[in-house]
Amino acid sequence: MQKLKKLFQTKYHPQLVDAIIKANFSGALLVNALIPVVIFYLFLGIIPMELLVAWSSANAVVFVLRLILQKKMRQNITIHFWLLGFTSLLYAILPWLVLTYSDPIHLLLVAMIIASIVAGSIATLVSIYHTFFTFVLIQMLGLVSAFIYMNEDIFYLSAILAASLLQLALTSGYKQYNNLTETLRLNKELNNLLNNTEEGFLSFDADLKCQSSFSTECLRIFNTNTIAQKDISLLLFENDTYKREIFQEAIKRCSQSDEAEMITLFLSLIPQEHKINNLDISIECKALDNGLFMLILKDISDTKQLESKIEYQHKVQQLLMNVASNKNDFIDLKNDFEQLLKLLHSHTENSLFNISNIKKELHTFKGNFSQKGMIYISNSIHDLELKIQNLSSQEEILSSSKEANLQESFAKDIAVINAAMGEEFLNSSRAISVDVDAISAIEFELKAFVYKFNLEQQIALNTILSDIHKLKNIPLIEMLNPYKNYVEQMAQKLDKEVLPLKIEGNLSLKVSPRLKLFMKQLIHLFNNALDHGIEDIEEREATGKNPLAQISCSYSINAEILLLTLSDDGSGLDTKKLAQKAVEKGIKTAQEIENMREEELCELIFEENFSTKESASEISGIGIGLSAIKSELKHLQGKVTIDNQLGQGVSFHFYIPLHKNKNLNLYYDAQDNNRGKSIITTIIMQSELFIKKAIQTITSTSKTLEISDPDILFSQIQFSGGFHGKVILLYSKNILEAFSNYMIPEGFNANERDTIYQDVADETMNTIVGLSLQYFDKSIDAVDISPPLPREDTTIFTILESREPKCFATIETQKGTFGIILVNEDT
Amino acid sequence: MLNIMLVDDSRIITRTLSKIMHNSRINVVGIASNGEEAVTMYQELQPDIVTMDITMPIMNGIEALKAIKEFDDKARVIMITSHGEERLVMDAISFGAKGYILKPITPLKVKQALQKAYPKFSEMIEENYLAMTLAY
């Protein structure tokens, strides 16, 4: 390769230059060689001094001509040439000194020989073939003129000269011809080699004009017929102004500099890779010693493709690792997403559909998928998000969602997993997720008939129920661990220097699976911290912080409340900016902002459609992620406080009750509270007995609060002593009517109805609870009951307001619905 | 032993460089955090090689390079640069910088730049390079 390049460097019509120099050289040599002969004849008195003068002068002329030629061709002038020139000049000067007289014939001859040499030299410049003929021709003319003037001496001399010239010309010409054909052949061979190296070779001058010699690969790369005389910087970097300017600047500086070292440094700054006509081309530039530059272009598209394939494989491995290590997690994610897809597709125009929810869900899924390394689906969702972020019409969003064809990209990712793990991998794991469902099913069934056993059996069963329920709990650390990897990868992607995520907390702590979604949504908070919170390394150094940022997460449990803290030591939240943005976005008015406390301003980041960055990045910034956290937190009945220190970092403290509605600890949620279990089962039993007496039939007893009647009355009673809590009974209007008819057979006035109903409710409560007391478990020593509580007590409303009121039972009858709630206040 | 002086306002960069230099048994004689400091420190220490960040507070790398070159025409200065600073690098080269290292800094890049800037020590650097990469 090296050799080829070297050969190429001399390719500037090298044969021609070479031949010219050689011809000229032999001409000069001839002149020089003959001079002693001429001098010899001179001494014999056969030829005049003028001839010698002319001859030597001609020699000097040839010499000068050659000098010009070689300079023009930027060739080195060898020492031989200087020697030759020196002797030629010496011979020219000496005869001039002795030239004293003139003779017309002599002058004519002198002129002719000068002419012959000049002509020969000029001819040499044009083409070597003609040189010798011209030489010979002019010599012949000299011969003829000598003959005409009948000067025998001159005639002989000319004849000898002409003969020797002819011989020299023939041998030299033959040699030159051989050389030329050989160089032409070599050149062809070389071209052939160059054209088959699959590399683009070309040269260009300091004005960036391409020269006419180049290898054919160049034409393929630039997709053109010829590149001769075209601007190379435009050919290479047509669409990239910055790279083009760098290229031009580097070449400019190279042509101004004459230090090889410096030139190499300048050339090394030229972009080494660029996409030209969809080909990845590597670019190597060299300075040649004739003031030209050479480019070596290589098509490296295949290598690039291979590289991206390797990168893809790397991602696939990451995906597989993720899936294999958190299989259940992945199955859940997959099922959830498939459900969302189904929802998007089965949707009709009329069905209720919360657009902002869909956006939120998509965003969360995107984060989770990209965390898992599922490239296809996360890219598809990202594209879709960009498309729909400014749409608000439900129709448009749905049609774009359908267009985005998320199924297909999702299937691609799943296919990757199936290909590596086998299809049974994901299917077999479904069995495990069914197992969890099976637990719920068993739980449900047991609960449905638990009261049918006697008390001791019930207590045992309830203990089992509570244990079964706990089986579904998940170690909290399992939900946090994936973020370790995530933080590392994201930091790399964002070019931030971050220490490994610090997680502190009890490893064995398990929490209810209902926290899963919340834990997944924390991804937005991590993104936010990495993207906006943590500063560049330079900035961190400038402010005297540890250049390596730290994100940490800690959790603990206190009084059945999970405290989860997420903090970073980044720049903190800029509340002024947040406030400004909130006003700009129309989320709050300037006046509202003025009245807000610092803490409230911080919470603005949880507002919907709130983002302080202008454009959506792949990582964060669409402004819906954080609001998703807030709404899920609300669902979990938790709250968040923000500890913000501008410039020092921010901590988010999440308080999440381990069980829904902390003041509504129904018996099976309360840990180790057999008393509650025993009480509620007894009350159900007594309620059923009472209802059977009053209405005769019971349709069903279920575990959920399903009172469709909007008009519900209730009565509640306080337990104290061995058990501390409340019993609340709920009645639909029509069941109360039936109870009233049963209790007051003589009937009552319609205008008394409301008071009667309330009295009947309280009386029913008294009857049922009173009858239950004797059946309570022996472990509950003494239980006192208060008179029915005043209805102003609003506990019931808190219970009903919570999205999933945990009601122990609903007893459905033909006449109406009866509900029972037990509130355990033992903590 | 080759004496080197590091000039950079980022402690991360100087830390990384020091580590690499230490592993290749190159003596870090001084660390300056801006151009002005670098010029005075150079006059005092006269190290064999200087690595110089381009963007620095008080006096930038190019100005510092000029000042150092004025003081010692034979000074060997290697610029530390990042993408997008090509023009500045060209200026630096015109003013006599002997090379440049494009961030992020790796032992290989440091080795190549040192070898180019100081061919005399090329062999020594080569020898220590293995140790340097292993320890990095």
mmCIF file of N, CA and C in Angstrom, chain B residues 71-119:
data_model
loop_
_atom_site.group_PDB
_atom_site.id
_atom_site.type_symbol
_atom_site.label_atom_id
_atom_site.label_comp_id
_atom_site.label_asym_id
_atom_site.label_seq_id
_atom_site.Cartn_x
_atom_site.Cartn_y
_atom_site.Cartn_z
ATOM 1 N N PHE B 71 8.765 33.184 25.876
ATOM 2 C CA PHE B 71 9.798 32.975 26.879
ATOM 3 C C PHE B 71 10.771 31.884 26.442
ATOM 4 N N ASP B 72 10.202 30.800 25.929
ATOM 5 C CA ASP B 72 11.041 29.667 25.528
ATOM 6 C C ASP B 72 10.534 29.150 24.185
ATOM 7 N N ASP B 73 11.299 29.447 23.153
ATOM 8 C CA ASP B 73 10.874 29.103 21.797
ATOM 9 C C ASP B 73 10.745 27.597 21.603
ATOM 10 N N LYS B 74 11.475 26.837 22.421
ATOM 11 C CA LYS B 74 11.482 25.387 22.222
ATOM 12 C C LYS B 74 10.438 24.673 23.086
ATOM 13 N N ALA B 75 9.617 25.428 23.764
ATOM 14 C CA ALA B 75 8.629 24.809 24.663
ATOM 15 C C ALA B 75 7.738 23.842 23.886
ATOM 16 N N ARG B 76 7.482 22.695 24.510
ATOM 17 C CA ARG B 76 6.586 21.718 23.888
ATOM 18 C C ARG B 76 5.252 21.775 24.630
ATOM 19 N N VAL B 77 4.255 22.269 23.906
ATOM 20 C CA VAL B 77 2.939 22.422 24.540
ATOM 21 C C VAL B 77 1.923 21.563 23.793
ATOM 22 N N ILE B 78 1.189 20.752 24.549
ATOM 23 C CA ILE B 78 0.128 19.926 23.968
ATOM 24 C C ILE B 78 -1.202 20.504 24.441
ATOM 25 N N MET B 79 -2.093 20.787 23.496
ATOM 26 C CA MET B 79 -3.358 21.396 23.865
ATOM 27 C C MET B 79 -4.376 20.314 24.249
ATOM 28 N N ILE B 80 -5.192 20.614 25.256
ATOM 29 C CA ILE B 80 -6.310 19.740 25.617
ATOM 30 C C ILE B 80 -7.567 20.403 25.061
ATOM 31 N N THR B 81 -8.302 19.690 24.262
ATOM 32 C CA THR B 81 -9.397 20.334 23.537
ATOM 33 C C THR B 81 -10.609 19.424 23.420
ATOM 34 N N SER B 82 -11.722 20.023 23.090
ATOM 35 C CA SER B 82 -12.897 19.181 22.851
ATOM 36 C C SER B 82 -13.451 19.488 21.460
ATOM 37 N N HIS B 83 -14.383 18.642 21.021
ATOM 38 C CA HIS B 83 -14.968 18.805 19.696
ATOM 39 C C HIS B 83 -15.541 20.201 19.545
ATOM 40 N N GLY B 84 -15.372 20.792 18.376
ATOM 41 C CA GLY B 84 -15.936 22.111 18.157
ATOM 42 C C GLY B 84 -14.915 23.211 18.382
ATOM 43 N N GLU B 85 -13.742 22.821 18.879
ATOM 44 C CA GLU B 85 -12.722 23.846 19.111
ATOM 45 C C GLU B 85 -11.630 23.774 18.045
ATOM 46 N N GLU B 86 -11.944 23.173 16.895
ATOM 47 C CA GLU B 86 -10.937 22.931 15.863
ATOM 48 C C GLU B 86 -10.186 24.203 15.453
ATOM 49 N N ARG B 87 -10.940 25.307 15.296
ATOM 50 C CA ARG B 87 -10.290 26.553 14.869
ATOM 51 C C ARG B 87 -9.255 27.013 15.892
ATOM 52 N N LEU B 88 -9.650 26.913 17.171
ATOM 53 C CA LEU B 88 -8.728 27.334 18.222
ATOM 54 C C LEU B 88 -7.479 26.455 18.207
ATOM 55 N N VAL B 89 -7.700 25.161 17.959
ATOM 56 C CA VAL B 89 -6.553 24.260 17.895
ATOM 57 C C VAL B 89 -5.630 24.676 16.755
ATOM 58 N N MET B 90 -6.236 25.039 15.617
ATOM 59 C CA MET B 90 -5.412 25.462 14.481
ATOM 60 C C MET B 90 -4.595 26.687 14.853
ATOM 61 N N ASP B 91 -5.255 27.634 15.563
ATOM 62 C CA ASP B 91 -4.519 28.813 16.026
ATOM 63 C C ASP B 91 -3.340 28.374 16.885
ATOM 64 N N ALA B 92 -3.643 27.465 17.823
ATOM 65 C CA ALA B 92 -2.605 27.007 18.745
ATOM 66 C C ALA B 92 -1.445 26.383 17.978
ATOM 67 N N ILE B 93 -1.781 25.583 16.973
ATOM 68 C CA ILE B 93 -0.715 24.937 16.190
ATOM 69 C C ILE B 93 0.109 26.010 15.463
ATOM 70 N N SER B 94 -0.605 27.007 14.917
ATOM 71 C CA SER B 94 0.121 28.078 14.234
ATOM 72 C C SER B 94 1.065 28.789 15.189
ATOM 73 N N PHE B 95 0.657 28.894 16.453
ATOM 74 C CA PHE B 95 1.509 29.563 17.433
ATOM 75 C C PHE B 95 2.568 28.621 18.007
ATOM 76 N N GLY B 96 2.573 27.382 17.528
ATOM 77 C CA GLY B 96 3.669 26.499 17.900
ATOM 78 C C GLY B 96 3.328 25.379 18.849
ATOM 79 N N ALA B 97 2.038 25.077 19.038
ATOM 80 C CA ALA B 97 1.684 23.922 19.872
ATOM 81 C C ALA B 97 2.177 22.665 19.165
ATOM 82 N N LYS B 98 2.634 21.689 19.962
ATOM 83 C CA LYS B 98 3.237 20.500 19.361
ATOM 84 C C LYS B 98 2.233 19.374 19.186
ATOM 85 N N GLY B 99 1.018 19.592 19.585
ATOM 86 C CA GLY B 99 0.029 18.543 19.424
ATOM 87 C C GLY B 99 -1.214 18.886 20.201
ATOM 88 N N TYR B 100 -2.194 17.964 20.153
ATOM 89 C CA TYR B 100 -3.417 18.211 20.908
ATOM 90 C C TYR B 100 -4.025 16.882 21.316
ATOM 91 N N ILE B 101 -4.796 16.916 22.397
ATOM 92 C CA ILE B 101 -5.513 15.719 22.848
ATOM 93 C C ILE B 101 -6.988 16.078 22.895
ATOM 94 N N LEU B 102 -7.778 15.293 22.192
ATOM 95 C CA LEU B 102 -9.201 15.546 22.129
ATOM 96 C C LEU B 102 -9.875 14.833 23.302
ATOM 97 N N LYS B 103 -10.652 15.601 24.091
ATOM 98 C CA LYS B 103 -11.358 14.981 25.218
ATOM 99 C C LYS B 103 -12.416 14.022 24.697
ATOM 100 N N PRO B 104 -12.831 12.959 25.350
ATOM 101 C CA PRO B 104 -12.346 12.528 26.656
ATOM 102 C C PRO B 104 -10.930 11.947 26.613
ATOM 103 N N ILE B 105 -10.207 12.160 27.669
ATOM 104 C CA ILE B 105 -8.810 11.763 27.715
ATOM 105 C C ILE B 105 -8.677 10.271 27.996
ATOM 106 N N THR B 106 -7.871 9.601 27.170
ATOM 107 C CA THR B 106 -7.586 8.194 27.429
ATOM 108 C C THR B 106 -6.069 8.021 27.413
ATOM 109 N N PRO B 107 -5.560 6.977 28.059
ATOM 110 C CA PRO B 107 -4.109 6.749 28.062
ATOM 111 C C PRO B 107 -3.541 6.674 26.651
ATOM 112 N N LEU B 108 -4.297 6.035 25.738
ATOM 113 C CA LEU B 108 -3.796 5.889 24.376
ATOM 114 C C LEU B 108 -3.576 7.256 23.717
ATOM 115 N N LYS B 109 -4.569 8.140 23.882
ATOM 116 C CA LYS B 109 -4.451 9.463 23.263
ATOM 117 C C LYS B 109 -3.270 10.215 23.858
ATOM 118 N N VAL B 110 -3.097 10.097 25.173
ATOM 119 C CA VAL B 110 -1.992 10.790 25.836
ATOM 120 C C VAL B 110 -0.672 10.260 25.298
ATOM 121 N N LYS B 111 -0.601 8.940 25.192
ATOM 122 C CA LYS B 111 0.633 8.321 24.708
ATOM 123 C C LYS B 111 0.978 8.824 23.313
ATOM 124 N N GLN B 112 -0.024 8.786 22.424
ATOM 125 C CA GLN B 112 0.245 9.193 21.045
ATOM 126 C C GLN B 112 0.676 10.650 20.977
ATOM 127 N N ALA B 113 0.000 11.496 21.754
ATOM 128 C CA ALA B 113 0.342 12.916 21.709
ATOM 129 C C ALA B 113 1.753 13.158 22.244
ATOM 130 N N LEU B 114 2.097 12.462 23.326
ATOM 131 C CA LEU B 114 3.427 12.636 23.911
ATOM 132 C C LEU B 114 4.500 12.164 22.949
ATOM 133 N N GLN B 115 4.242 11.014 22.314
ATOM 134 C CA GLN B 115 5.232 10.469 21.388
ATOM 135 C C GLN B 115 5.480 11.414 20.226
ATOM 136 N N LYS B 116 4.404 12.021 19.738
ATOM 137 C CA LYS B 116 4.555 12.941 18.614
ATOM 138 C C LYS B 116 5.300 14.193 19.053
ATOM 139 N N ALA B 117 4.941 14.679 20.251
ATOM 140 C CA ALA B 117 5.519 15.938 20.703
ATOM 141 C C ALA B 117 6.972 15.764 21.140
ATOM 142 N N TYR B 118 7.293 14.570 21.613
ATOM 143 C CA TYR B 118 8.622 14.369 22.169
ATOM 144 C C TYR B 118 9.167 13.025 21.710
ATOM 145 N N PRO B 119 9.546 12.921 20.415
ATOM 146 C CA PRO B 119 9.953 11.635 19.843
ATOM 147 C C PRO B 119 11.110 11.000 20.613
#
